[in-house]
CSV table of C-alpha atoms in Angstrom, one decimal:
chain,number,residue,atom,x,y,z
A,1,MET,CA,0.0,0.0,0.0
A,2,LYS,CA,2.8,2.4,0.9
A,3,SER,CA,4.6,1.8,-2.4
A,4,ILE,CA,1.3,2.5,-4.3
A,5,LEU,CA,0.8,5.8,-2.4
A,6,LYS,CA,4.5,6.7,-2.9
A,7,SER,CA,4.2,6.0,-6.7
A,8,ALA,CA,1.0,8.1,-6.9
A,9,VAL,CA,2.8,11.0,-5.2
A,10,VAL,CA,5.8,10.7,-7.5
A,11,CYS,CA,3.6,10.6,-10.6
A,12,GLY,CA,1.5,13.5,-9.4
A,13,ALA,CA,4.6,15.6,-8.7
A,14,THR,CA,6.1,14.7,-12.1
A,15,VAL,CA,3.0,15.7,-13.9
A,16,PHE,CA,2.8,19.0,-12.0
A,17,PHE,CA,6.4,20.0,-12.6
A,18,ALA,CA,6.5,18.8,-16.2
A,19,THR,CA,3.4,20.8,-17.2
A,20,GLY,CA,4.3,24.0,-15.4
A,21,CYS,CA,1.8,26.7,-15.1
A,22,ALA,CA,-0.3,28.1,-17.9
A,23,MET,CA,-1.1,31.9,-17.8
A,24,VAL,CA,-2.8,34.4,-20.1
A,25,ALA,CA,-1.1,37.7,-20.9
A,26,PRO,CA,-2.9,40.9,-19.9
A,27,SER,CA,-4.9,42.6,-22.6
A,28,TYR,CA,-3.0,45.4,-24.5
A,29,ASN,CA,-3.0,48.9,-23.0
A,30,ALA,CA,-2.4,51.7,-25.4
A,31,SER,CA,0.4,54.2,-25.0
A,32,MET,CA,-0.9,57.8,-24.9
A,33,ASP,CA,2.4,58.9,-26.5
A,34,ASN,CA,1.6,56.6,-29.4
A,35,VAL,CA,-1.9,57.9,-29.7
A,36,GLN,CA,-0.7,61.5,-29.7
A,37,SER,CA,1.9,60.7,-32.3
A,38,LEU,CA,-0.8,59.3,-34.5
A,39,LYS,CA,-2.9,62.4,-34.0
A,40,ASN,CA,0.0,64.7,-34.8
A,41,ASN,CA,0.9,62.9,-38.0
A,42,SER,CA,-2.4,62.8,-39.8
A,43,GLN,CA,-6.2,62.6,-39.4
A,44,THR,CA,-6.6,60.1,-42.3
A,45,GLN,CA,-8.6,57.1,-41.6
A,46,VAL,CA,-7.0,53.7,-41.7
A,47,LYS,CA,-8.3,50.1,-41.5
A,48,VAL,CA,-6.4,47.2,-40.0
A,49,THR,CA,-6.7,43.7,-41.4
A,50,PRO,CA,-5.5,40.7,-39.3
A,51,PHE,CA,-1.8,40.1,-39.0
A,52,THR,CA,-0.5,36.7,-39.8
A,53,SER,CA,2.2,34.8,-37.9
A,54,GLU,CA,5.4,33.4,-39.5
A,55,LYS,CA,6.0,29.8,-38.6
A,56,SER,CA,9.4,29.7,-36.9
A,57,PRO,CA,11.0,28.7,-33.6
A,58,ASP,CA,11.5,32.4,-32.8
A,59,ASN,CA,7.7,33.0,-33.1
A,60,ASN,CA,5.6,31.1,-30.7
A,61,ASN,CA,1.9,31.4,-29.9
A,62,SER,CA,2.7,30.3,-26.4
A,63,ILE,CA,5.7,32.0,-24.8
A,64,SER,CA,7.7,30.0,-22.2
A,65,ILE,CA,8.7,31.9,-19.1
A,66,ARG,CA,10.7,29.8,-16.6
A,67,GLY,CA,8.7,26.6,-17.3
A,68,SER,CA,5.4,28.5,-17.4
A,69,SER,CA,3.5,29.2,-20.7
A,70,LEU,CA,2.1,32.6,-21.5
A,71,ALA,CA,-0.8,32.6,-24.0
A,72,SER,CA,-2.2,35.6,-25.8
A,73,PRO,CA,-5.6,36.9,-24.6
A,74,TYR,CA,-6.6,37.4,-28.2
A,75,ASP,CA,-7.7,34.1,-29.8
A,76,GLN,CA,-4.5,32.4,-28.2
A,77,SER,CA,-2.6,34.2,-31.0
A,78,TYR,CA,0.2,36.8,-30.7
A,79,SER,CA,-0.5,38.0,-34.2
A,80,SER,CA,-4.0,38.7,-33.1
A,81,TYR,CA,-2.5,40.6,-30.1
A,82,LEU,CA,-0.6,42.8,-32.5
A,83,THR,CA,-3.7,43.4,-34.6
A,84,ALA,CA,-5.7,44.4,-31.5
A,85,ALA,CA,-2.9,46.7,-30.2
A,86,LEU,CA,-2.7,48.5,-33.6
A,87,LYS,CA,-6.5,48.9,-33.7
A,88,GLN,CA,-6.6,50.2,-30.2
A,89,GLU,CA,-4.0,52.9,-30.8
A,90,LEU,CA,-5.7,54.0,-34.1
A,91,GLN,CA,-9.2,53.9,-32.4
A,92,LEU,CA,-8.0,56.2,-29.6
A,93,ALA,CA,-6.5,58.6,-32.2
A,94,ASN,CA,-9.8,58.6,-34.0
A,95,ARG,CA,-8.1,57.2,-37.1
A,96,LEU,CA,-9.6,53.7,-37.3
A,97,SER,CA,-12.3,52.9,-40.0
A,98,ASN,CA,-13.2,49.6,-41.5
A,99,ASN,CA,-14.2,51.4,-44.7
A,100,ALA,CA,-10.8,53.3,-45.2
A,101,ALA,CA,-8.9,53.1,-48.5
A,102,ILE,CA,-5.6,52.7,-46.6
A,103,GLU,CA,-5.0,49.3,-45.1
A,104,VAL,CA,-2.4,48.3,-42.5
A,105,THR,CA,-1.5,44.6,-42.1
A,106,GLY,CA,1.6,42.5,-41.6
A,107,THR,CA,3.3,39.5,-40.2
A,108,LEU,CA,4.5,38.8,-36.7
A,109,LEU,CA,8.1,37.5,-37.2
A,110,LYS,CA,9.6,37.1,-33.7
A,111,ASN,CA,8.0,36.9,-30.4
A,112,ASP,CA,10.0,35.9,-27.3
A,113,ILE,CA,10.5,36.7,-23.6
A,114,ASP,CA,13.8,35.8,-22.0
A,115,ALA,CA,13.4,35.9,-18.2
A,116,ALA,CA,16.3,33.5,-17.5
A,117,GLY,CA,18.7,36.2,-16.3
A,118,PHE,CA,19.2,36.8,-12.6
A,119,SER,CA,18.8,40.6,-12.8
A,120,THR,CA,17.8,41.5,-16.4
A,121,GLY,CA,15.3,40.0,-18.9
A,122,TYR,CA,14.5,40.8,-22.5
A,123,THR,CA,11.3,40.8,-24.5
A,124,THR,CA,11.8,40.7,-28.3
A,125,VAL,CA,9.1,41.4,-30.8
A,126,SER,CA,9.5,41.8,-34.5
A,127,ALA,CA,7.0,42.3,-37.3
A,128,ARG,CA,6.7,43.2,-40.9
A,129,PHE,CA,4.3,46.1,-41.4
A,130,ILE,CA,2.6,46.6,-44.8
A,131,VAL,CA,0.5,49.5,-45.9
A,132,LYS,CA,-1.7,49.4,-49.0
A,133,THR,CA,-3.7,52.2,-50.6
A,134,ASP,CA,-6.6,50.9,-52.7
A,135,GLY,CA,-4.8,47.5,-52.8
A,136,LYS,CA,-1.4,49.0,-54.0
A,137,GLU,CA,1.5,48.5,-51.6
A,138,SER,CA,3.0,51.7,-50.4
A,139,TYR,CA,5.0,50.6,-47.3
A,140,ASN,CA,6.7,47.3,-46.4
A,141,GLN,CA,9.2,47.3,-43.6
A,142,VAL,CA,10.3,45.2,-40.6
A,143,LYS,CA,10.3,46.8,-37.1
A,144,THR,CA,12.0,45.1,-34.2
A,145,VAL,CA,12.2,46.0,-30.5
A,146,LYS,CA,14.2,44.4,-27.7
A,147,HIS,CA,12.9,45.7,-24.5
A,148,GLU,CA,15.0,45.2,-21.3
A,149,PHE,CA,13.2,44.7,-18.0
A,150,THR,CA,14.3,44.1,-14.4
A,151,SER,CA,14.3,40.4,-13.6
A,152,SER,CA,15.3,38.4,-10.6
A,153,PHE,CA,16.6,35.0,-9.5
A,154,MET,CA,13.2,34.7,-7.6
A,155,GLY,CA,10.5,33.4,-9.9
A,156,ASN,CA,7.8,35.3,-8.0
A,157,ILE,CA,9.5,38.5,-9.0
A,158,ALA,CA,10.8,37.5,-12.5
A,159,ILE,CA,7.7,36.0,-13.9
A,160,PRO,CA,5.2,38.9,-13.3
A,161,SER,CA,7.9,41.4,-14.5
A,162,ALA,CA,8.3,39.3,-17.7
A,163,ILE,CA,4.5,39.2,-18.3
A,164,GLN,CA,4.2,43.0,-17.9
A,165,SER,CA,7.1,43.5,-20.2
A,166,TYR,CA,5.2,42.2,-23.2
A,167,ASN,CA,2.8,45.1,-23.4
A,168,VAL,CA,5.6,47.6,-23.1
A,169,ALA,CA,7.5,45.9,-25.9
A,170,VAL,CA,4.5,46.0,-28.2
A,171,GLN,CA,4.0,49.7,-27.3
A,172,LYS,CA,7.7,50.4,-28.2
A,173,LEU,CA,7.3,48.4,-31.5
A,174,LEU,CA,4.3,50.5,-32.5
A,175,ALA,CA,6.1,53.7,-31.4
A,176,SER,CA,8.9,52.8,-33.8
A,177,LEU,CA,6.3,52.4,-36.6
A,178,PHE,CA,4.5,55.6,-35.8
A,179,SER,CA,7.8,57.6,-35.8
A,180,ASP,CA,8.8,56.3,-39.2
A,181,ASP,CA,8.4,59.1,-41.8
A,182,SER,CA,7.8,56.5,-44.6
A,183,PHE,CA,4.9,55.0,-42.6
A,184,ASN,CA,3.4,58.4,-41.9
A,185,GLN,CA,3.6,59.3,-45.6
A,186,ALA,CA,2.0,56.0,-46.6
A,187,THR,CA,-0.9,56.6,-44.2
A,188,LYS,CA,-1.7,60.2,-45.2
């Protein structure tokens, strides 16, 4: 009886530690600096079509953080996260319209959080942004951001910090897009 109980405890512990903890990332929160940048550059309406996701080891729909998995709150897809983030920024700048002639879309290329460091972690997000006017491509560029955040040896500090860093990294990615003169010309 003791060996059965001992085997059950060992199996249970193995399953628990092997699966880790599954978490869902927080919803995107827009950057007011990004919204103001959009307002300052133009008042032209823009539509956003869903981003796709490049299939590669650098681009996961579930990000691993110290044995835990972090899923997107938008259809379990980080390309959907990027689509929602861009729509939110444009909506708050009063520039989003589903009927606009100018369309912004793209492909999520890289998506990773590295929280393995004892004092510093990194979130990397890269995407190809494409602008089309009446179906004709006017902008096609890759933007990449590597956001540094404070981490810790202690998982109870490192994991929440890593999770919060994703939103900031996407804000910075979009800020680099909105400050690009070529993007601003293409969306006027």
